[in-house]
PDB file of C-alpha atoms in Angstrom:
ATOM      1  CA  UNK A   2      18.179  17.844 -66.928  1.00 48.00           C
ATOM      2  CA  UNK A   3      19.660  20.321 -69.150  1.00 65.00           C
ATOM      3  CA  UNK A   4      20.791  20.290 -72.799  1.00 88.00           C
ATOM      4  CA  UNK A   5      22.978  22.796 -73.803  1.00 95.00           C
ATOM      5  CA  UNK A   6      24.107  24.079 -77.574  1.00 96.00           C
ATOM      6  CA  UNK A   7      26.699  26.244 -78.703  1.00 97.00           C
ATOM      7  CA  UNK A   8      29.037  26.089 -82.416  1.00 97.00           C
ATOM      8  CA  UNK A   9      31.920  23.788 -81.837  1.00 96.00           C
ATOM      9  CA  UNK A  10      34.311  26.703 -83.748  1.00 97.00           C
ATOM     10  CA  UNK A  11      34.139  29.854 -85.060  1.00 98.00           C
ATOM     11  CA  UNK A  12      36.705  31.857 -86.778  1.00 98.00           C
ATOM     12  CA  UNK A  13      37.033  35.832 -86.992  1.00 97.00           C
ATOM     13  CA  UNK A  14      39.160  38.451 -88.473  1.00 97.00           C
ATOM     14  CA  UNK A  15      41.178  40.933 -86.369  1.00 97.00           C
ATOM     15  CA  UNK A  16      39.422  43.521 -85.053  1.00 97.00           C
ATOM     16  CA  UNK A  17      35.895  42.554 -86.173  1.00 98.00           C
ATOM     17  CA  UNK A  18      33.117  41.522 -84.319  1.00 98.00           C
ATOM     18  CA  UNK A  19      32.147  37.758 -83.590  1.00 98.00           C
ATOM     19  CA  UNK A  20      28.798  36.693 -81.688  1.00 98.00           C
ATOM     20  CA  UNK A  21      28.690  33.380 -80.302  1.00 98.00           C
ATOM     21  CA  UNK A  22      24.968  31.850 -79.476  1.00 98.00           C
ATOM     22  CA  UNK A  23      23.836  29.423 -77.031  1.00 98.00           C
ATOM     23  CA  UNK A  24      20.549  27.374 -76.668  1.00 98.00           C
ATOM     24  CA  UNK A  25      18.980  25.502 -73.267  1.00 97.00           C
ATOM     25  CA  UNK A  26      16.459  23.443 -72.610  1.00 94.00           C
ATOM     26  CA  UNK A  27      16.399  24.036 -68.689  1.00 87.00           C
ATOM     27  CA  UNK A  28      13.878  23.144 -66.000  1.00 83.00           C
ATOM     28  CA  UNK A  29      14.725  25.734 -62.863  1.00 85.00           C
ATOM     29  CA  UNK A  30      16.756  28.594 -65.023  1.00 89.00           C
ATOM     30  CA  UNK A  31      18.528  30.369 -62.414  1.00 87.00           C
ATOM     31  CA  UNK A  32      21.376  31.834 -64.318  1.00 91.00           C
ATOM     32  CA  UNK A  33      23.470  31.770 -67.508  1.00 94.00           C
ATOM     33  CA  UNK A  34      27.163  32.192 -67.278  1.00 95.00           C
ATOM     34  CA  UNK A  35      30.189  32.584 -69.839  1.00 97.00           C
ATOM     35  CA  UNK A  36      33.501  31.636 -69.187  1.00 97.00           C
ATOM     36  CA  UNK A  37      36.715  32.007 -71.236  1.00 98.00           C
ATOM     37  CA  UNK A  38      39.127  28.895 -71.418  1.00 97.00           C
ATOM     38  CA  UNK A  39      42.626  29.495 -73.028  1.00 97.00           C
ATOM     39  CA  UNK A  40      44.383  26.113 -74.039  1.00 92.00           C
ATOM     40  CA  UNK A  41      45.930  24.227 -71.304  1.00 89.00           C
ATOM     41  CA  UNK A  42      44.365  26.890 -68.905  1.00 94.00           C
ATOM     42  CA  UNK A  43      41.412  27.072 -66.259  1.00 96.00           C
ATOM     43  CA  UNK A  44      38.329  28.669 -67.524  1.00 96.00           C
ATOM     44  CA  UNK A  45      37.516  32.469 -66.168  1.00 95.00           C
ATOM     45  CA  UNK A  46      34.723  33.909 -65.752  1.00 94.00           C
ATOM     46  CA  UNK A  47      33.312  36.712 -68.610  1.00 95.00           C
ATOM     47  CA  UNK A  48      29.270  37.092 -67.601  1.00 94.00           C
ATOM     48  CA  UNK A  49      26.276  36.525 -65.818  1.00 93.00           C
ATOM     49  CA  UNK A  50      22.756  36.748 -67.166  1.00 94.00           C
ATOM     50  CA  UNK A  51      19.468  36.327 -65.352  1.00 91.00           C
ATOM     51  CA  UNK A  52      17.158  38.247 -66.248  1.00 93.00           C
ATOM     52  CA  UNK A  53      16.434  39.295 -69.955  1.00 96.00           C
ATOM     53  CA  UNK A  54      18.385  41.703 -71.838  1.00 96.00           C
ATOM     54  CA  UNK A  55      21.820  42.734 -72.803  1.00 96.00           C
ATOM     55  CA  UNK A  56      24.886  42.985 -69.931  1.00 94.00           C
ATOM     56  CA  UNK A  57      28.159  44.879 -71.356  1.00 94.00           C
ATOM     57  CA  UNK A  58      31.287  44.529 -70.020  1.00 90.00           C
ATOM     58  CA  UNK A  59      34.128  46.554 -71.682  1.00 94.00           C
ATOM     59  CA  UNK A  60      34.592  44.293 -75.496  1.00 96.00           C
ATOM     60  CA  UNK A  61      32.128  42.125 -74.383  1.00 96.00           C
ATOM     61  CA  UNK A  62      29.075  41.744 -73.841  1.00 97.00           C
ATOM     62  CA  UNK A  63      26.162  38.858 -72.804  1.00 97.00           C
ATOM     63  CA  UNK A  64      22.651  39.059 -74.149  1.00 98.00           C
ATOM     64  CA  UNK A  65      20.156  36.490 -72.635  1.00 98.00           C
ATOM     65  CA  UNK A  66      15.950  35.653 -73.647  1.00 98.00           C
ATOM     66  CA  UNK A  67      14.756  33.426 -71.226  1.00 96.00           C
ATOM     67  CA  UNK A  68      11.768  32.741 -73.251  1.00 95.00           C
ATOM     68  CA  UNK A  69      13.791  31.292 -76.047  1.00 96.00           C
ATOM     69  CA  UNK A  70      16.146  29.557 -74.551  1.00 97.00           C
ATOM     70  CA  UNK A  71      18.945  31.276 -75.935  1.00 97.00           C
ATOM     71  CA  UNK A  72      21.684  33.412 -75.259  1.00 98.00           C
ATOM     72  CA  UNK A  73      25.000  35.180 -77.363  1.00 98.00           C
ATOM     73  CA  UNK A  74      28.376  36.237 -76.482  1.00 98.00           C
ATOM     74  CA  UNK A  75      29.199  39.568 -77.968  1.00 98.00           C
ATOM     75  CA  UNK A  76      33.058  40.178 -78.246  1.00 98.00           C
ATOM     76  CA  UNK A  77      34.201  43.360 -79.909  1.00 97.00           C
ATOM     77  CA  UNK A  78      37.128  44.544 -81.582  1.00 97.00           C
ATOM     78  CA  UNK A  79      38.918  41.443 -81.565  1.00 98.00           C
ATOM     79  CA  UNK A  80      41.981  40.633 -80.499  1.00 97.00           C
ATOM     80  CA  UNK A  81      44.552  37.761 -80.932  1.00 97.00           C
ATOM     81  CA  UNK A  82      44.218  37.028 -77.426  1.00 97.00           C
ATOM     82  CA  UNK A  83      40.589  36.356 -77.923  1.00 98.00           C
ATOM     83  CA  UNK A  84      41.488  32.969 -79.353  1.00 98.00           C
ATOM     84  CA  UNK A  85      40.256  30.821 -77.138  1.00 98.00           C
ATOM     85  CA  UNK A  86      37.573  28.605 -76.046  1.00 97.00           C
ATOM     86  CA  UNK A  87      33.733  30.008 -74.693  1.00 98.00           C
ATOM     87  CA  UNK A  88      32.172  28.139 -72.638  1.00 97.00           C
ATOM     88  CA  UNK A  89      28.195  28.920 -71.914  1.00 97.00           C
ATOM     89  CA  UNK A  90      26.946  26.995 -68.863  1.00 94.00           C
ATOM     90  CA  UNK A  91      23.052  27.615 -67.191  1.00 92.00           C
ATOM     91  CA  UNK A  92      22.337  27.339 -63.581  1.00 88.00           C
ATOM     92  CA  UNK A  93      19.228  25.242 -62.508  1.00 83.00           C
ATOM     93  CA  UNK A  94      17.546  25.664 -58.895  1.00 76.00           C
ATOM     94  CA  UNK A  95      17.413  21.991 -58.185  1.00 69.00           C
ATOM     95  CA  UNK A  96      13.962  21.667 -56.391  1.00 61.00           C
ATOM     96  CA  UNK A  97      15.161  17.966 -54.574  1.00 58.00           C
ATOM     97  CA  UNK A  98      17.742  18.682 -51.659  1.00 54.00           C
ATOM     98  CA  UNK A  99      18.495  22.846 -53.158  1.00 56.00           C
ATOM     99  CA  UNK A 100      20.277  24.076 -54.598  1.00 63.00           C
ATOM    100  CA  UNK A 101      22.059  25.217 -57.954  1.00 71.00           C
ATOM    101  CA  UNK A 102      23.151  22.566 -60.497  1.00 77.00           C
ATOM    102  CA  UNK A 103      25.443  24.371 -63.205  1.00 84.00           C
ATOM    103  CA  UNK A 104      25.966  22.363 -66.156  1.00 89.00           C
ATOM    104  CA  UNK A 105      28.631  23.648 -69.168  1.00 93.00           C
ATOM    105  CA  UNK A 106      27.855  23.337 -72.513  1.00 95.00           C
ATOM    106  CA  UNK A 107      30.984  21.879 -74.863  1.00 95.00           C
ATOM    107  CA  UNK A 108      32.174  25.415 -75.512  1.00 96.00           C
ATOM    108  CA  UNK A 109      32.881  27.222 -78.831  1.00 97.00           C
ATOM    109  CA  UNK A 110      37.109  27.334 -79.782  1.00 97.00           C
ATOM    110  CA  UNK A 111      36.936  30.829 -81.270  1.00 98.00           C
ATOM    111  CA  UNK A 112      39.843  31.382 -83.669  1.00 98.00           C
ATOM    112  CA  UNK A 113      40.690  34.942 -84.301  1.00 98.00           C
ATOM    113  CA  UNK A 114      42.871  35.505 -87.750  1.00 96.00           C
ATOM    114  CA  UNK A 115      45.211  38.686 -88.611  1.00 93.00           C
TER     115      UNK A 115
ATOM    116  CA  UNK B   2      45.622  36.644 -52.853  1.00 86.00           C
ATOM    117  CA  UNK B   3      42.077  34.996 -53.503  1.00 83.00           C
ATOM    118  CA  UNK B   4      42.596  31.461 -55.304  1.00 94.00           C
ATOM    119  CA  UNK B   5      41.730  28.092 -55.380  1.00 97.00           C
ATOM    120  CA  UNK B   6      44.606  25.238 -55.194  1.00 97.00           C
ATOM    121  CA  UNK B   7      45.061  22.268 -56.880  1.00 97.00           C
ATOM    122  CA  UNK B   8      47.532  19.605 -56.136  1.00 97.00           C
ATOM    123  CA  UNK B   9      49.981  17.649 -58.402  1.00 97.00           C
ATOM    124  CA  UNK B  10      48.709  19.417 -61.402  1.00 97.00           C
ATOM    125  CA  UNK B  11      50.175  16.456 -63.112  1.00 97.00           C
ATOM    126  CA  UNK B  12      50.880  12.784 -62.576  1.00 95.00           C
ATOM    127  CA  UNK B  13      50.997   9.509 -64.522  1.00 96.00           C
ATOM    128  CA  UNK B  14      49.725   6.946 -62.405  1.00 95.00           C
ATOM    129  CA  UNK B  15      48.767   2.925 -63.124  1.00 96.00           C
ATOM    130  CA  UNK B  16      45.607   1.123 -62.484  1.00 96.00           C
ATOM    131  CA  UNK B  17      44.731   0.111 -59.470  1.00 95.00           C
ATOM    132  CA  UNK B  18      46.815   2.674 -57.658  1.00 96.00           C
ATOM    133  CA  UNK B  19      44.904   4.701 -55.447  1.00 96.00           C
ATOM    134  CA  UNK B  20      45.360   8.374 -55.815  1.00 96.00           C
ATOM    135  CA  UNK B  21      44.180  11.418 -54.117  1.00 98.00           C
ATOM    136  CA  UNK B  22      43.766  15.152 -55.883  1.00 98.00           C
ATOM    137  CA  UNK B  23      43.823  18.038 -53.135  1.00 98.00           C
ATOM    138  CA  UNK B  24      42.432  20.721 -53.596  1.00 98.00           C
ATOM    139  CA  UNK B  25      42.246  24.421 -51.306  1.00 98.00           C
ATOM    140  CA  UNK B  26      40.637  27.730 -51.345  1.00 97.00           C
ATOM    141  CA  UNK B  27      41.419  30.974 -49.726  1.00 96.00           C
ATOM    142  CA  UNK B  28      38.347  32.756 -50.284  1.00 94.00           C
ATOM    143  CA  UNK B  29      36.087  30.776 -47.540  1.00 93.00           C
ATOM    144  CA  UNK B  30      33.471  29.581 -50.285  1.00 92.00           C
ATOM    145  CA  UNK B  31      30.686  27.654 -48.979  1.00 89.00           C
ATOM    146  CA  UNK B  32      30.502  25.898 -52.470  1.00 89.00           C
ATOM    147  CA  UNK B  33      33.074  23.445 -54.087  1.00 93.00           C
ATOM    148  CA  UNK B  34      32.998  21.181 -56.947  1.00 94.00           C
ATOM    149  CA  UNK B  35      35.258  18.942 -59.284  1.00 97.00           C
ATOM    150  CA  UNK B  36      34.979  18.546 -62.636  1.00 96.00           C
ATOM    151  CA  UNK B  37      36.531  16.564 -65.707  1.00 97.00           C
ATOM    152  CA  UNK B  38      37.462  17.658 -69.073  1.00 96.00           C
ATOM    153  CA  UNK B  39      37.596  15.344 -72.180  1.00 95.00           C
ATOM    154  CA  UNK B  40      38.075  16.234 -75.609  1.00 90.00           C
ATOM    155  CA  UNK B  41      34.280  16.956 -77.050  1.00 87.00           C
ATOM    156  CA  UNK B  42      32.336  16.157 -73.639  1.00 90.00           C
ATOM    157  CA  UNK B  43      33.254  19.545 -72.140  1.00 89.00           C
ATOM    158  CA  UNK B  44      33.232  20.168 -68.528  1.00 94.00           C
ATOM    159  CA  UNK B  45      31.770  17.300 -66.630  1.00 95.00           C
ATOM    160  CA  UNK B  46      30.537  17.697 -62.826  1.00 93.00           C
ATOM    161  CA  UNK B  47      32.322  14.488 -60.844  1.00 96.00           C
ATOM    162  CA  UNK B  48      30.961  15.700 -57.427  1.00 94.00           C
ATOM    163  CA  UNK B  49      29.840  19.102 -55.546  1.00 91.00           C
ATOM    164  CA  UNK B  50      29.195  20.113 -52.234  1.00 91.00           C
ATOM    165  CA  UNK B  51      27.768  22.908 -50.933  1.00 86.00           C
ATOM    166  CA  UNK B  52      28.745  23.141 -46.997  1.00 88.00           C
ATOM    167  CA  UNK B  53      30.899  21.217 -44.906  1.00 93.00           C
ATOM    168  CA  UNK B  54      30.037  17.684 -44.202  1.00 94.00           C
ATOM    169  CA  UNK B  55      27.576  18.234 -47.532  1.00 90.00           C
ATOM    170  CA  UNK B  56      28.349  16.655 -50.935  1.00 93.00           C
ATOM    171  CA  UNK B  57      26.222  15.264 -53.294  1.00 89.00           C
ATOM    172  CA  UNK B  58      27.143  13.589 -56.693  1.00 91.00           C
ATOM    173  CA  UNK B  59      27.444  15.861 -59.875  1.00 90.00           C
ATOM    174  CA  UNK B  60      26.962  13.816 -63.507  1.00 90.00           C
ATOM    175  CA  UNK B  61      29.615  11.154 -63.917  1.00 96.00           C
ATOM    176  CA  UNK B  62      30.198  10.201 -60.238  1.00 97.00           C
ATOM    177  CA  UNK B  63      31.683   6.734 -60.613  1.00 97.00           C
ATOM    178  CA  UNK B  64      35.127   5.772 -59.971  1.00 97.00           C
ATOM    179  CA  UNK B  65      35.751   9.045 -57.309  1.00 98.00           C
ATOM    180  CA  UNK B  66      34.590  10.046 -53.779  1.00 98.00           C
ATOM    181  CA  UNK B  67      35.156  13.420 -52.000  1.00 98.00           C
ATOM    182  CA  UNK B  68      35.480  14.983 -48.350  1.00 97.00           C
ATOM    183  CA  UNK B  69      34.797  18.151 -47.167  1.00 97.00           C
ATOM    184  CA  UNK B  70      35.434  18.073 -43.449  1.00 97.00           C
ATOM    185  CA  UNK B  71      36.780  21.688 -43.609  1.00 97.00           C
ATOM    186  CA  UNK B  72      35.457  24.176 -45.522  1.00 96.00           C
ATOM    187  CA  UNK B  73      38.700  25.516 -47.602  1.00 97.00           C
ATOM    188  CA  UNK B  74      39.256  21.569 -48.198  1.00 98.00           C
ATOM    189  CA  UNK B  75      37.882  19.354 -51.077  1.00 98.00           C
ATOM    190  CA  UNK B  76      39.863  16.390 -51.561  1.00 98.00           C
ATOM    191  CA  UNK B  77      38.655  14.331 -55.010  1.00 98.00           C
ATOM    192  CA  UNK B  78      39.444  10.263 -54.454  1.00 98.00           C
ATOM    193  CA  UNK B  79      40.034   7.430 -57.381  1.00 97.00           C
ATOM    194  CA  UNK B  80      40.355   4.293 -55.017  1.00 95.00           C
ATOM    195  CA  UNK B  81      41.110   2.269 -58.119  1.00 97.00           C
ATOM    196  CA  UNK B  82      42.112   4.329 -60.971  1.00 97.00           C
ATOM    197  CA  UNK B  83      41.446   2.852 -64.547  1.00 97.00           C
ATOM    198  CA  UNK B  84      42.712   4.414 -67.956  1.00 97.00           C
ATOM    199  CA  UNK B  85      38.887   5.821 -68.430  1.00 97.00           C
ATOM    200  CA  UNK B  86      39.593   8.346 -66.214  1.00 98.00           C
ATOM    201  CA  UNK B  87      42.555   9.660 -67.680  1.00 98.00           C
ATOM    202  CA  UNK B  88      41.304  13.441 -68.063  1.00 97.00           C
ATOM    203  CA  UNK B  89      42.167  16.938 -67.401  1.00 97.00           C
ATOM    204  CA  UNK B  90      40.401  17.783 -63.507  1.00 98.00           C
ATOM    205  CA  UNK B  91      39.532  21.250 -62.389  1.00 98.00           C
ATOM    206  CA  UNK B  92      38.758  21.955 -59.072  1.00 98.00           C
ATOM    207  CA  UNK B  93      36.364  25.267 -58.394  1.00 95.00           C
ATOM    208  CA  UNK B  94      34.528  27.294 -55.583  1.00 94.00           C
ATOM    209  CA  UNK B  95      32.218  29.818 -55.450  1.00 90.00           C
ATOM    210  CA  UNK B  96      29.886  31.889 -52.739  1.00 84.00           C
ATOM    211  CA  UNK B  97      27.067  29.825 -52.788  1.00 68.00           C
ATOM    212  CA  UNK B  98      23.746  32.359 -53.773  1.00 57.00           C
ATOM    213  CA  UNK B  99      21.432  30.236 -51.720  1.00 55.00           C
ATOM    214  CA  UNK B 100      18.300  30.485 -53.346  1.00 54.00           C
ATOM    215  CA  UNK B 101      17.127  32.031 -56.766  1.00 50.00           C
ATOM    216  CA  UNK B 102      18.735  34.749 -58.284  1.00 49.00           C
ATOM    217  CA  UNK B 103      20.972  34.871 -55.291  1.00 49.00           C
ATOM    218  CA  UNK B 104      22.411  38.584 -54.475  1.00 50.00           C
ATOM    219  CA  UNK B 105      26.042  37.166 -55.683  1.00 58.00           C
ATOM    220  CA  UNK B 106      26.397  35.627 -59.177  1.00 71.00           C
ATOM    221  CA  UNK B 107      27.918  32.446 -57.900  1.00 77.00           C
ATOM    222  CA  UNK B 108      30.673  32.845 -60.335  1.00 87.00           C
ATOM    223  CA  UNK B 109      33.187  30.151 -60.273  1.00 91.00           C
ATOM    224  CA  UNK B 110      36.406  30.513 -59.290  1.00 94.00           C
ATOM    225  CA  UNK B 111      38.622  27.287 -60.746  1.00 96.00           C
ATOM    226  CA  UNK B 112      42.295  26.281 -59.997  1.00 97.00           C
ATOM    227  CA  UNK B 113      44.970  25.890 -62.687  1.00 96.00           C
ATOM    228  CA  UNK B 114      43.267  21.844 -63.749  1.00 97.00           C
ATOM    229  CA  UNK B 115      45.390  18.924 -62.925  1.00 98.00           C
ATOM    230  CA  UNK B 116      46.184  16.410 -65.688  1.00 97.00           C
ATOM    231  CA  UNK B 117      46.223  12.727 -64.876  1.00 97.00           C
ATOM    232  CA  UNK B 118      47.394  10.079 -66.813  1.00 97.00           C
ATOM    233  CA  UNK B 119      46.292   5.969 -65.984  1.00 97.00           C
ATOM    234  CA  UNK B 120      48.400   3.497 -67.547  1.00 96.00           C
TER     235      UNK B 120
END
């Protein structure tokens, strides 16, 4: 199974710079995602880590150690429209009848403050 | 343009009252799944499948059942609906990566959630 941990909120100012972690206890890692959820909305996709290091895209960016456990979500100069919720989930290669099992962690409801 | 359908995005419904969320994408995914929100749980697999005529249960299975004769098609079933499944359902698809570190990312692609209500 997995068990996955991420802050239930964070708040931020306008412009700054917010970094939102993520710890897994996984048996088959085969992946770490990030997804963006506004209120009331489907989640979207952000990133994709699977192998070690940092992946930038545009504001953000997704930094994963597979050794650790652990991941962040970078997001730069923030804007009002980055209130919202982050969801990390990790992939497992599911050995019994293949596979990938992708299970979300609760997300993170990132508030972002003039 | 590439997306995945869901179908009524809401309705109030009573127990007991069988009920059928559909569910359609364009992009000819091999991989499909449903999943629940609840305030606090998060996203919660019901049920996935990952061909036609393949599905296999996810982490809170009870209560639903799923098709996927057709490949665009994955229909999500409450034969008997009680008020503890009252939730916020997402539908999603993706291009299945078949093995490890598949050559895709396997992103998810989710439709626009339907919200069900059971009195």
């Amino acid at each position: 199974g997995q068990n996955i941990d991420q802050p239930t909120e964070m708040t931020a100012t306008e412009g700054a710079i917010v970094q939102i972690n993520c710890t897994y206890q996984t048996s088959g890692f085969n992946g770490l995602f990030w997804y963006q959820q506004h209120a009331g909305e489907a989640p979207t996709f952000l990133s994709y880590n699977v192998l070690d290091g940092l992946e930038e895209k545009g504001r953000f960016s997704s930094f994963l150690s597979r050794s650790k456990g652990y991941s962040y979500l970078l997001l730069k100069e923030l804007q009002m429209k980055d209130s919202a919720s982050y969801l990390c989930a990790v992939r497992d290669w599911v050995l019994t009848g293949g596979g990938n099992k992708l299970t979300f962690g609760t997300g993170t409801q990132l508030k972002v403050e003039l | 343009e590439a997306q995945v359908t869901q179908n009524p995005r809401y309705l109030i419904t009573v127990t007991g009252k069988k009920l059928t969320v559909t569910c359609s994408q364009n992009m000819n995914h091999e991989y499909m799944s449903w999943y629940r929100q609840d305030p606090g749980l998060g996203l919660r697999q019901i049920y996935y499948s990952m061909n036609v005529e393949v599905t296999d249960k996810g982490d809170v299975p009870e209560g639903y059942k799923v098709s996927r004769k057709e490949k665009r098609n994955f229909p999500l079933i409450l034969e008997s609906p009680s008020p503890n499944q009252t939730s916020l359902y997402f539908c999603a698809s993706s291009l299945y990566s078949g093995g490890l570190a598949g050559v895709n990312t396997g992103e998810l692609f989710f439709g626009e959630g339907s919200r069900l209500t059971v009195l």
